[in-house]
Tab-separated table of C-alpha atoms and ligand atoms in Angstrom:
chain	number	residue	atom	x	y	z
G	1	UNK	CA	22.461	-16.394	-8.417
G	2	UNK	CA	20.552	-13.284	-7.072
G	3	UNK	CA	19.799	-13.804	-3.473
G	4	UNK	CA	17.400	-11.632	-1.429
G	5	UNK	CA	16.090	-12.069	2.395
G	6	UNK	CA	12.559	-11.432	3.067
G	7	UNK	CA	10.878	-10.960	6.575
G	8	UNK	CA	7.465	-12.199	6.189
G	9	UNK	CA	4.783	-11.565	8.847
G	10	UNK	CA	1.600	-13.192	8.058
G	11	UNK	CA	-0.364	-11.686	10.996
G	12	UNK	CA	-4.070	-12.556	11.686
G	13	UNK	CA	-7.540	-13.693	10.107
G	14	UNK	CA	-7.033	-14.157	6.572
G	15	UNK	CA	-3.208	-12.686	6.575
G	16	UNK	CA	-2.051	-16.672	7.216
G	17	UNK	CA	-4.549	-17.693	4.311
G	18	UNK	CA	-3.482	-14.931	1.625
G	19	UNK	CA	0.244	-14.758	2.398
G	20	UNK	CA	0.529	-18.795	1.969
G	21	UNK	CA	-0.177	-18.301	-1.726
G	22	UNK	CA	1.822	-15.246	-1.666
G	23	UNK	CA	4.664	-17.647	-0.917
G	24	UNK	CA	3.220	-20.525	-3.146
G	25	UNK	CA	3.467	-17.933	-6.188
G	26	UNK	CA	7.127	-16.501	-5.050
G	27	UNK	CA	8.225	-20.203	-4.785
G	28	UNK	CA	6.924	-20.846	-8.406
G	29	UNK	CA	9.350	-17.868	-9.239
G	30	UNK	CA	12.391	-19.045	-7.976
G	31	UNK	CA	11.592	-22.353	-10.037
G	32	UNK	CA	11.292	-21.350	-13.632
G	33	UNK	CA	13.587	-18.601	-13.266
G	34	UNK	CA	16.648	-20.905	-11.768
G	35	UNK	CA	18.940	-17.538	-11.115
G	36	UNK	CA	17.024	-16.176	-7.890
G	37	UNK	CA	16.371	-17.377	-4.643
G	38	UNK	CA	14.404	-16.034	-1.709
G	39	UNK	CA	15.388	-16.865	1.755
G	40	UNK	CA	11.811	-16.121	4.026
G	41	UNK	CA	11.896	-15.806	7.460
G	42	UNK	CA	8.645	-15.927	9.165
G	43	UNK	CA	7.642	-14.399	12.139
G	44	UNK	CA	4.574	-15.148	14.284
G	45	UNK	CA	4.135	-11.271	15.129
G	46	UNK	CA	0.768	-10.696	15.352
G	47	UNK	CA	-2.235	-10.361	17.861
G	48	UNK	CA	-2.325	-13.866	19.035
G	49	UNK	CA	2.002	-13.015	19.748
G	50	UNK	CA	-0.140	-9.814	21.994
G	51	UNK	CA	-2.135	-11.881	24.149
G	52	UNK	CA	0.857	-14.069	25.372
G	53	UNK	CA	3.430	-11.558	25.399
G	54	UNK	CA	1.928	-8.150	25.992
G	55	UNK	CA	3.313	-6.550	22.875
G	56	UNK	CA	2.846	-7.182	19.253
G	57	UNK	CA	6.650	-7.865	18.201
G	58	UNK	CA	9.907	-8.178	20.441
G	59	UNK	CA	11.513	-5.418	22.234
G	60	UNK	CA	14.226	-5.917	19.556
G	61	UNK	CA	11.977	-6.328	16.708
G	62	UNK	CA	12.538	-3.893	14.399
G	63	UNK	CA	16.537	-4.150	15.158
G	64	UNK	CA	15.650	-7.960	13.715
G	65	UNK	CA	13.889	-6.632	10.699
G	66	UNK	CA	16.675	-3.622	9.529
G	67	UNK	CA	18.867	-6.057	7.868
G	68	UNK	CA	16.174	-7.643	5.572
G	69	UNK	CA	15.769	-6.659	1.544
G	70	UNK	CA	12.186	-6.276	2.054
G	71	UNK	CA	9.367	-7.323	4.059
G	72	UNK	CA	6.088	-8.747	3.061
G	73	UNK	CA	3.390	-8.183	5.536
G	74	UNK	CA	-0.412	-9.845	5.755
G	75	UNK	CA	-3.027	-8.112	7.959
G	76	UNK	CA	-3.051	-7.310	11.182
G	77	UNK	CA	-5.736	-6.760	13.339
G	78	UNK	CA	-8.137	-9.388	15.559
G	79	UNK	CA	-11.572	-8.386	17.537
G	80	UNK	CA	-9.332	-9.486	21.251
G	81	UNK	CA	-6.898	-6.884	20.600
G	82	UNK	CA	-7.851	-2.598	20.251
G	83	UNK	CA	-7.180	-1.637	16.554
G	84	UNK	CA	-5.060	1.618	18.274
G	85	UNK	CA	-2.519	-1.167	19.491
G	86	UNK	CA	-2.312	-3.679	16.775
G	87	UNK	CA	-1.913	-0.892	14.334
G	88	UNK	CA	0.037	1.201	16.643
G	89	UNK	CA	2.634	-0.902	17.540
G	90	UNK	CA	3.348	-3.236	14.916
G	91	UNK	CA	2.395	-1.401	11.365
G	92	UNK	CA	3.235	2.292	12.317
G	93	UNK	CA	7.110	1.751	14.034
G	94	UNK	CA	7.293	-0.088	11.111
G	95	UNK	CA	6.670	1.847	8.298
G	96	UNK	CA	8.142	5.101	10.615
G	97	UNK	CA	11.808	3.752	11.764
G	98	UNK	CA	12.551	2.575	8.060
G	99	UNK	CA	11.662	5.556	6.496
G	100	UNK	CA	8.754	4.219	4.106
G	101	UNK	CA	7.564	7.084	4.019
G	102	UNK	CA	5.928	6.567	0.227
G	103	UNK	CA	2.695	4.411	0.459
G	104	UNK	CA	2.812	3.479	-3.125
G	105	UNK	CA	-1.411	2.224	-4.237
G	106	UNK	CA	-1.823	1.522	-7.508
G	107	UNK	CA	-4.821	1.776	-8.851
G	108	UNK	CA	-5.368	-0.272	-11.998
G	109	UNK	CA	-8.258	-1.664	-13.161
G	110	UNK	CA	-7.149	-5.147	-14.268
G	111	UNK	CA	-7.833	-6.810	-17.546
G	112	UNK	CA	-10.804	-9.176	-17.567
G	113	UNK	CA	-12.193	-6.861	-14.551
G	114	UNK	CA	-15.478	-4.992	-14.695
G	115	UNK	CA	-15.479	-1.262	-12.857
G	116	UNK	CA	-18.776	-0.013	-11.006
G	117	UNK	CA	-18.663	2.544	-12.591
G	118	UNK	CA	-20.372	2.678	-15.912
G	119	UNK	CA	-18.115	2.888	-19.027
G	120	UNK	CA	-14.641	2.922	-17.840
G	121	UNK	CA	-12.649	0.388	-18.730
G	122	UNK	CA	-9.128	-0.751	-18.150
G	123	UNK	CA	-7.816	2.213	-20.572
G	124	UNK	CA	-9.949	4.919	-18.221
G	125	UNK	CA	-8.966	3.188	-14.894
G	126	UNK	CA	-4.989	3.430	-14.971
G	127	UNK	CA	-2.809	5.379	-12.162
G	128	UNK	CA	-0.960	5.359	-9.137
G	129	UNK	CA	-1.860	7.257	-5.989
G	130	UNK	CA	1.937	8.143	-3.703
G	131	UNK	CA	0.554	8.597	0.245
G	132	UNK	CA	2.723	10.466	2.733
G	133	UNK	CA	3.311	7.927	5.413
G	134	UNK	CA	5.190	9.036	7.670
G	135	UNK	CA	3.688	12.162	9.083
G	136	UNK	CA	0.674	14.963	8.307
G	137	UNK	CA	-3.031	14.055	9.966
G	138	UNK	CA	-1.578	10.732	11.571
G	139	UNK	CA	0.877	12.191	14.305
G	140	UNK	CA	0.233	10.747	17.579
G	141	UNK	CA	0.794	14.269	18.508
G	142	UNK	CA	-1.996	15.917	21.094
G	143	UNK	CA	-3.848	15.003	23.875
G	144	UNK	CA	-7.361	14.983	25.754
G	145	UNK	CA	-8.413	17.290	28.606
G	146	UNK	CA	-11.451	17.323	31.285
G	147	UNK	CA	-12.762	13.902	30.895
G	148	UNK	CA	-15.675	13.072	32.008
G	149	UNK	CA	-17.060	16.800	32.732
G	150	UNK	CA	-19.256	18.923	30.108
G	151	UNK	CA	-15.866	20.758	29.546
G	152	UNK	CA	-14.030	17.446	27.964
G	153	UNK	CA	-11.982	18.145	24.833
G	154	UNK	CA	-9.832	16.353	22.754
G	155	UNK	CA	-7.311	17.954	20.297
G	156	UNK	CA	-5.376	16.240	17.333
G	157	UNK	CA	-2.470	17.836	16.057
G	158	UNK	CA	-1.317	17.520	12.062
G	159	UNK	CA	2.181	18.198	11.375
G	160	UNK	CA	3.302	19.022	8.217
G	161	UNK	CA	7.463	19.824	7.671
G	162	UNK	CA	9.079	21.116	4.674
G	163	UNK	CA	11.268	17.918	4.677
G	164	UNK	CA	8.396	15.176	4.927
G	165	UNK	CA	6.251	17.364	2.726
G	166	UNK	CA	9.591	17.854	-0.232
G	167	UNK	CA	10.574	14.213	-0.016
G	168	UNK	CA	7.679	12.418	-0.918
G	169	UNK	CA	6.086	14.876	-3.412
G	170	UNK	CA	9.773	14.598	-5.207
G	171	UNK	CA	9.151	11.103	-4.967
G	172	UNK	CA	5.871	11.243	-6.887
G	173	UNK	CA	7.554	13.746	-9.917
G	174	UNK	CA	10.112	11.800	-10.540
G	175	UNK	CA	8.003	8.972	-10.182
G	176	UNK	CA	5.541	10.304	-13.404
G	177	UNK	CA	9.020	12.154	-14.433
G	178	UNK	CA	10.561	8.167	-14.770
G	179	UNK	CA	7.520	6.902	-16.512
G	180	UNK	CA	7.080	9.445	-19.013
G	181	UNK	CA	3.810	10.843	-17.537
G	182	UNK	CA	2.581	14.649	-18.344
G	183	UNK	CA	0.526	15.100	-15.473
G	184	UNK	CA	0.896	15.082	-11.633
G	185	UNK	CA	-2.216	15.884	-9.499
G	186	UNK	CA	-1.948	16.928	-5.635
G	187	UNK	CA	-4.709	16.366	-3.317
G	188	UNK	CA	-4.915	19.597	-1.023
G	189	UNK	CA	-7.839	21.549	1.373
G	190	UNK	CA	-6.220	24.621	1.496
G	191	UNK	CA	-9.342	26.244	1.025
G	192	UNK	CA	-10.476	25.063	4.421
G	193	UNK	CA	-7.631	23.998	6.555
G	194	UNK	CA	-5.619	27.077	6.532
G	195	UNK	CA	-2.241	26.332	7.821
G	196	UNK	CA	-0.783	22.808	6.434
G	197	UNK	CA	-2.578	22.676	3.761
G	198	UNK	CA	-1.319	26.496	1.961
G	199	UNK	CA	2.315	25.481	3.092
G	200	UNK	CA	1.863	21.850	1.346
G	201	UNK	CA	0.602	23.908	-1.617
G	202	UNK	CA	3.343	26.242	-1.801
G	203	UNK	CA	6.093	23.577	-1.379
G	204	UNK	CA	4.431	21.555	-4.116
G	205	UNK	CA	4.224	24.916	-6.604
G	206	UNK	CA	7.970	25.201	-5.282
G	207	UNK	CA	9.396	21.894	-6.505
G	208	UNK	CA	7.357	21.517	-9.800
G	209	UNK	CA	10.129	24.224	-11.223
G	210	UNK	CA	12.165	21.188	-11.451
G	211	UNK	CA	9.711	19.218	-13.334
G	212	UNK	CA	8.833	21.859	-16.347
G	213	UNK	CA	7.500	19.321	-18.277
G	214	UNK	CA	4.715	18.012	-15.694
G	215	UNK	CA	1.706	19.550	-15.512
G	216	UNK	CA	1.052	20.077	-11.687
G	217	UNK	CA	-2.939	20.491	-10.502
G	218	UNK	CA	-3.835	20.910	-7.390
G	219	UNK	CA	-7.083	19.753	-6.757
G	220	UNK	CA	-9.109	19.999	-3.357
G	221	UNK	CA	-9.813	16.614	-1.879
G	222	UNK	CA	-13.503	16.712	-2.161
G	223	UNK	CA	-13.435	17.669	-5.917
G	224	UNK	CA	-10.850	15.144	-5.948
G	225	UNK	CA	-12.802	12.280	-5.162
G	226	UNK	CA	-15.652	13.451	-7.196
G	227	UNK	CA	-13.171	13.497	-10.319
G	228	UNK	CA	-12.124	9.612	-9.492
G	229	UNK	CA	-15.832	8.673	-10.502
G	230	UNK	CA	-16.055	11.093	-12.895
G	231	UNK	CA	-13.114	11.175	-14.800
G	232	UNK	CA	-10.926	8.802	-13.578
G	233	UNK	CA	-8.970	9.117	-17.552
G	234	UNK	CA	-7.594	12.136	-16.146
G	235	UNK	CA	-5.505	11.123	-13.944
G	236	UNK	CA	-1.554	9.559	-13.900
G	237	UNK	CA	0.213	10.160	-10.597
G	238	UNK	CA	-1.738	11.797	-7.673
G	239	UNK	CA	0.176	12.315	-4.790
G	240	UNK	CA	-1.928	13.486	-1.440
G	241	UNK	CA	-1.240	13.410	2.453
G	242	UNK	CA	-1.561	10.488	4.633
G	243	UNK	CA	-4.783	10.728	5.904
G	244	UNK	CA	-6.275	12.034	2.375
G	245	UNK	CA	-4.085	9.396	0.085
G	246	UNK	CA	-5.916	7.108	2.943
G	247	UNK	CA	-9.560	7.794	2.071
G	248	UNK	CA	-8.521	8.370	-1.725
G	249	UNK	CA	-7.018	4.651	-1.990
G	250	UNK	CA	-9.643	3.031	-0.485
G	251	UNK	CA	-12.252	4.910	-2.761
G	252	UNK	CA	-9.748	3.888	-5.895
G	253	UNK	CA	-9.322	0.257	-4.637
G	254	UNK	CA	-13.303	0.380	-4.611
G	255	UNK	CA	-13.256	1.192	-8.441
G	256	UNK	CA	-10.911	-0.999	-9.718
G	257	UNK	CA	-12.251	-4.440	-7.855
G	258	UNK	CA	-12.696	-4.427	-3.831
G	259	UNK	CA	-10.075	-4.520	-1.406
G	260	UNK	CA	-9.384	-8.759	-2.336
G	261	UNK	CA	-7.038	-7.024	-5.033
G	262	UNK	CA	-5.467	-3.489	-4.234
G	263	UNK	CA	-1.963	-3.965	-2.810
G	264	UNK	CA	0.196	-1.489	-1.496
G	265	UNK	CA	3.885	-0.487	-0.851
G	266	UNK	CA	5.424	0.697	1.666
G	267	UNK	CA	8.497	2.665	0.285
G	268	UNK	CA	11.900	3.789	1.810
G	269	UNK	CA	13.012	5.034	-1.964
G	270	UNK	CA	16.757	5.449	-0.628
G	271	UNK	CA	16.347	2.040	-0.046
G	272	UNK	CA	18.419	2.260	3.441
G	273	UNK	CA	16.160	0.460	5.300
G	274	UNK	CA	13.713	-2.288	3.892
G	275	UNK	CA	10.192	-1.594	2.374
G	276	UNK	CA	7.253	-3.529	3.114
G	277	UNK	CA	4.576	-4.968	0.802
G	278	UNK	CA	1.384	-5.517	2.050
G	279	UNK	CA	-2.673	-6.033	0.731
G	280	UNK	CA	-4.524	-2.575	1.707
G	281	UNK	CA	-7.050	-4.759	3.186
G	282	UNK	CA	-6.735	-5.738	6.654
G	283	UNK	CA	-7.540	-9.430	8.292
G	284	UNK	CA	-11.408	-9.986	7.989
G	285	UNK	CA	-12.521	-11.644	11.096
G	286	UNK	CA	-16.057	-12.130	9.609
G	287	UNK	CA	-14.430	-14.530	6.481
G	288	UNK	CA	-11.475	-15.314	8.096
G	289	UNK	CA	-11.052	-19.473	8.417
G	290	UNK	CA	-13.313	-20.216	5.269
G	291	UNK	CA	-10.565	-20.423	2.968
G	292	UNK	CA	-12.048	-17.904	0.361
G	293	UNK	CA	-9.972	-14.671	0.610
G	294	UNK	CA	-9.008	-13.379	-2.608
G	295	UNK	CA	-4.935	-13.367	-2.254
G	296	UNK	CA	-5.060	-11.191	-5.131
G	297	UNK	CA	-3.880	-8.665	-3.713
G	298	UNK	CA	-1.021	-10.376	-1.700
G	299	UNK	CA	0.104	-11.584	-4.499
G	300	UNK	CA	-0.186	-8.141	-6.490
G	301	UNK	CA	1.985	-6.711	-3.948
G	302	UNK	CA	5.115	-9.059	-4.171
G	303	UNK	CA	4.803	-7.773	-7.767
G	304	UNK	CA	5.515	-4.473	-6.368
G	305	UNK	CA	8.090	-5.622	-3.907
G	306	UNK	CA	10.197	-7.030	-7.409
G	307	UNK	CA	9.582	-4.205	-8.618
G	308	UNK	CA	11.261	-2.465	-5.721
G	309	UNK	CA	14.116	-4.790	-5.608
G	310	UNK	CA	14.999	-4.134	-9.167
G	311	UNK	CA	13.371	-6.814	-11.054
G	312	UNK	CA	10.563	-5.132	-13.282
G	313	UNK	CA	10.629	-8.165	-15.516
G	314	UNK	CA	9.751	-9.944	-12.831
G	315	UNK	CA	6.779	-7.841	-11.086
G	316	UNK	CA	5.448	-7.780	-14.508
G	317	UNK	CA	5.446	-11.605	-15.139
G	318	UNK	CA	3.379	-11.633	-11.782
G	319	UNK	CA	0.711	-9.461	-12.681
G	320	UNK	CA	0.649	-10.365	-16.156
G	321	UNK	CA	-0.047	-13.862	-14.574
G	322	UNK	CA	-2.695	-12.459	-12.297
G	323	UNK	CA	-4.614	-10.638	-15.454
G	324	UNK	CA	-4.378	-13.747	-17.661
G	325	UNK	CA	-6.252	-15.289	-14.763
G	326	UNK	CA	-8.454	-13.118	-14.265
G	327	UNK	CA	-9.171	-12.797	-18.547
G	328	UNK	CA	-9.866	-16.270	-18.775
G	329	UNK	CA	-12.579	-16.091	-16.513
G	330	UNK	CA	-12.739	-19.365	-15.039
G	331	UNK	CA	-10.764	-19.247	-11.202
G	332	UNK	CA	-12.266	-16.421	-9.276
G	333	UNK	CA	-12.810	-15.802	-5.527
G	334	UNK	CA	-16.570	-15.069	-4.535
G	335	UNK	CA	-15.561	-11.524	-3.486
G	336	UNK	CA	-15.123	-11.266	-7.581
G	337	UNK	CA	-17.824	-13.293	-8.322
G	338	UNK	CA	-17.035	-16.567	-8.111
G	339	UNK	CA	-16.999	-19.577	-6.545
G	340	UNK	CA	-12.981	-20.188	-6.172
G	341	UNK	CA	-11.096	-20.952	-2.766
G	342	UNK	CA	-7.949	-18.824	-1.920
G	343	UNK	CA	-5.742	-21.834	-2.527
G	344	UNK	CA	-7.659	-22.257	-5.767
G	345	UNK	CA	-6.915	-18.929	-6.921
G	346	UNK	CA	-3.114	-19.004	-5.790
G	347	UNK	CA	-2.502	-22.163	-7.704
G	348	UNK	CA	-4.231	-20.919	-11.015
G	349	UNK	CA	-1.900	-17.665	-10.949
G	350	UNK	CA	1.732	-20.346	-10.565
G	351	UNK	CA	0.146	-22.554	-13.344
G	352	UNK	CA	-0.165	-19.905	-15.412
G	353	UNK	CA	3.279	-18.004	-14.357
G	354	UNK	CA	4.668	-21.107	-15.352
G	355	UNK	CA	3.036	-20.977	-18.375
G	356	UNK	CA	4.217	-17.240	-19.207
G	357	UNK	CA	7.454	-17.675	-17.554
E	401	LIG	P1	-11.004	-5.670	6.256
E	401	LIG	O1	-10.236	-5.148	5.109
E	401	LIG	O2	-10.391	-6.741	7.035
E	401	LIG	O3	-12.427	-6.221	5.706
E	401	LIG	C1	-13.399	-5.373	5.092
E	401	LIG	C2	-14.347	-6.241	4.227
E	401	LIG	O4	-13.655	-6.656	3.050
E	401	LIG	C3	-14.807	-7.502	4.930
E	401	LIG	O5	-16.139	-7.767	4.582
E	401	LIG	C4	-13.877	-8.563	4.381
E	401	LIG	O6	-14.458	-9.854	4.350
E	401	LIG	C5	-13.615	-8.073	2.956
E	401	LIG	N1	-12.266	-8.457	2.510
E	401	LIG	C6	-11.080	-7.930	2.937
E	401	LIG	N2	-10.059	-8.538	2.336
E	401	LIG	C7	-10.587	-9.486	1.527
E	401	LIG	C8	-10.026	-10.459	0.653
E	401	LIG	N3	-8.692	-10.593	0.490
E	401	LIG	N4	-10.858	-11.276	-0.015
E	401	LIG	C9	-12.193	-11.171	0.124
E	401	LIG	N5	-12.788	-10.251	0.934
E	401	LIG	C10	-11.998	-9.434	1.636
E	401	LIG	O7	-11.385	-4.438	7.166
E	401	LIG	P2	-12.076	-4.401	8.596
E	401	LIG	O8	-13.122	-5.460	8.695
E	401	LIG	O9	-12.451	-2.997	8.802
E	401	LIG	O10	-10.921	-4.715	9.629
E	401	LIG	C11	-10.661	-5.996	10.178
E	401	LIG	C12	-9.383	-5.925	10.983
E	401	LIG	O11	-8.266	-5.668	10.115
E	401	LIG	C13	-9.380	-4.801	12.011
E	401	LIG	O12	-8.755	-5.293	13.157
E	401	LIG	C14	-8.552	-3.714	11.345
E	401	LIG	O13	-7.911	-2.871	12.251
E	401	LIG	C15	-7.552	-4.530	10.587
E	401	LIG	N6	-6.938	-3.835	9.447
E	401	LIG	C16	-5.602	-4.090	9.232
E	401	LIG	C17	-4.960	-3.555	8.138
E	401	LIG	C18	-3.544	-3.923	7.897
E	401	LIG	O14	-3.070	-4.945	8.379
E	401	LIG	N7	-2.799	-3.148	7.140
E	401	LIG	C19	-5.665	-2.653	7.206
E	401	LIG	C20	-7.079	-2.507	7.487
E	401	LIG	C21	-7.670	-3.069	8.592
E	402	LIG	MG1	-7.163	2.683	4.629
């Protein structure tokens, strides 16, 4: 019997609703497979934990998490609480002390899916985007000066090291490397930002010597998300900076289905520290309560955390549940056009897991 011990913090709004079937799905798992268990551990962390306590997790918090396989995580975020601390002091010491610093996005237009844009199917809408997430754009580092004169100021410092910059774009080669991919394409700016962005540039150009047989392109981020809509064929692995893999997910979850689907993974690739599995999206006060969230993408992303833990047969059994759901048409969520509840939609994808399994 495989045995694994997952954190799970459901957070706010709809992260309650979408991480239930999460669970319901994982449960469903462990059933027809009979030679895996999951031991999950909730905890109430979250914005209503803020209001009574003053902070979003316990002083010890993250010592609690360390010695789990993985973490699955909801959405965090409620109109009582500022974004800058919800965010700040739950998702970032988070993803920072453990070392994910590979946001791993897939974006995959799924079968039985239509695209806005005209004419690209499943076959044109295929690839995985790797975001630094750990350092670059988002750095807490600066300050703010003169407030409240003519002379105010603020300043916002990126930081960009060899290390953080080498690590994850070795990540994303081997990653295409691994999967028998040709080409790797690197968001940069170096045209405009003049410091971080011709060092990330010439560490990139430095490390594809080891990968002779991936074609590296750099690509500057505006042309970059021109090419998505364009031609989004061309692409494999992309691998960008945290604040541009940021924008460029959001604008790839956008063509492959709305945020009710795109998951995401927080990595620690050493696997020293646990990764976290989340939904991109966050906890949507304005549906939260109504019971129609799309868990798609919760559910998508404990794909990706068997995945991680070494059980591809697995991950794939998920999705492959998910798309067979999604070909047949007949359980949808209104965010996908129907008229489905989120419970609705979790139960079709165990049925038919059980079906598959
Ligand atoms: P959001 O992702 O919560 O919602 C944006 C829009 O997408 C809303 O109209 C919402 O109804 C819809 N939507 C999101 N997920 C959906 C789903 N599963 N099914 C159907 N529709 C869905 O982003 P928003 O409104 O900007 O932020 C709300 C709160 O969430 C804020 O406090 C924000 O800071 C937080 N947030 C947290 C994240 C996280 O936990 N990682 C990520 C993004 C935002
Ligand atoms: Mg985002």
């Amino acid at each position: 019997m495989k045995h694994y011990a997952i954190a799970v913090i459901a957070g706010d709004g709809i992260g309650p609703e979408v991480m239930e079937q999460g669970l319901h799905v994982l449960r469903t798992l462990e059933r027809v497979h009979g030679g895996i268990s999951f031991e999950t551990t909730a905890f109430d962390w979250n914005c209503r934990y803020y209001l009574r306590h003053g902070m979003m997790m316990p002083a010890d918090g993250l010592e609690i998490l360390k010695d789990f396989d993985a973490i699955l995580l909801g959405a965090i975020g409620s109109p009582d609480v500022p974004d800058h601390i919800s965010v700040w002091e739950l998702i970032l010491p988070i993803r920072r002390t453990f070392q994910q610093y590979v946001n791993l996005r897939p974006i995959k237009l799924l079968r039985g899916l239509a695209s806005p844009l005209r004419g690209k199917g499943h076959e044109q809408l295929d690839f995985v985007v790797v975001r630094e997430n750990t350092e670059g754009e988002y750095s807490n580092m600066g300050g703010r000066l003169h407030s409240g004169t003519p002379y105010e100021l603020a300043v916002q410092n990126s930081v960009f090291t060899r290390f953080g910059i080498e690590r994850v774009v070795r990540y994303a080669f081997s990653l295409a490397a691994g999967a028998g991919k040709r080409r790797l394409a690197v968001a940069t700016k170096s045209n405009g930002i003049n410091y971080t962005m011709p060092f990330w540039d010439e560490v990139v150009l430095e490390l594809s010597r080891d990968y002779p047989r991936i074609e590296t392109r750099l690509y500057h981020i505006d042309a970059l998300a021109a090419a998505f809509v364009e031609r989004p064929e061309q692409f494999e692995v992309v691998v960008a900076s945290n604040l541009f893999g940021d924008i460029l997910t959001d604008l790839g979850a956008a063509l492959v289905g709305g945020l009710g689907l795109a998951p995401s993974g927080n990595i620690n690739p050493e696997k020293r520290y646990p990764s976290m599995f989340e939904p991109i999206h966050g906890s949507a006060p304005d549906i939260a309560g109504k019971g129609i969230a799309n868990p798609l993408a919760q559910i998508w992303s404990i794909s990706m955390m068997l995945d991680h833990l070494g059980h591809r047969d697995l991950g794939r059994l998920v999705l492959d549940s998910i798309e067979d759901v999604l070909l047949k048409g007949e359980v949808r969520t209104p965010d996908i056009g129907g008229t489905a509840t989120t419970r609705e939609m979790g139960e079709a994808i165990a049925r038919q897991l059980e079906s598959n399994a």
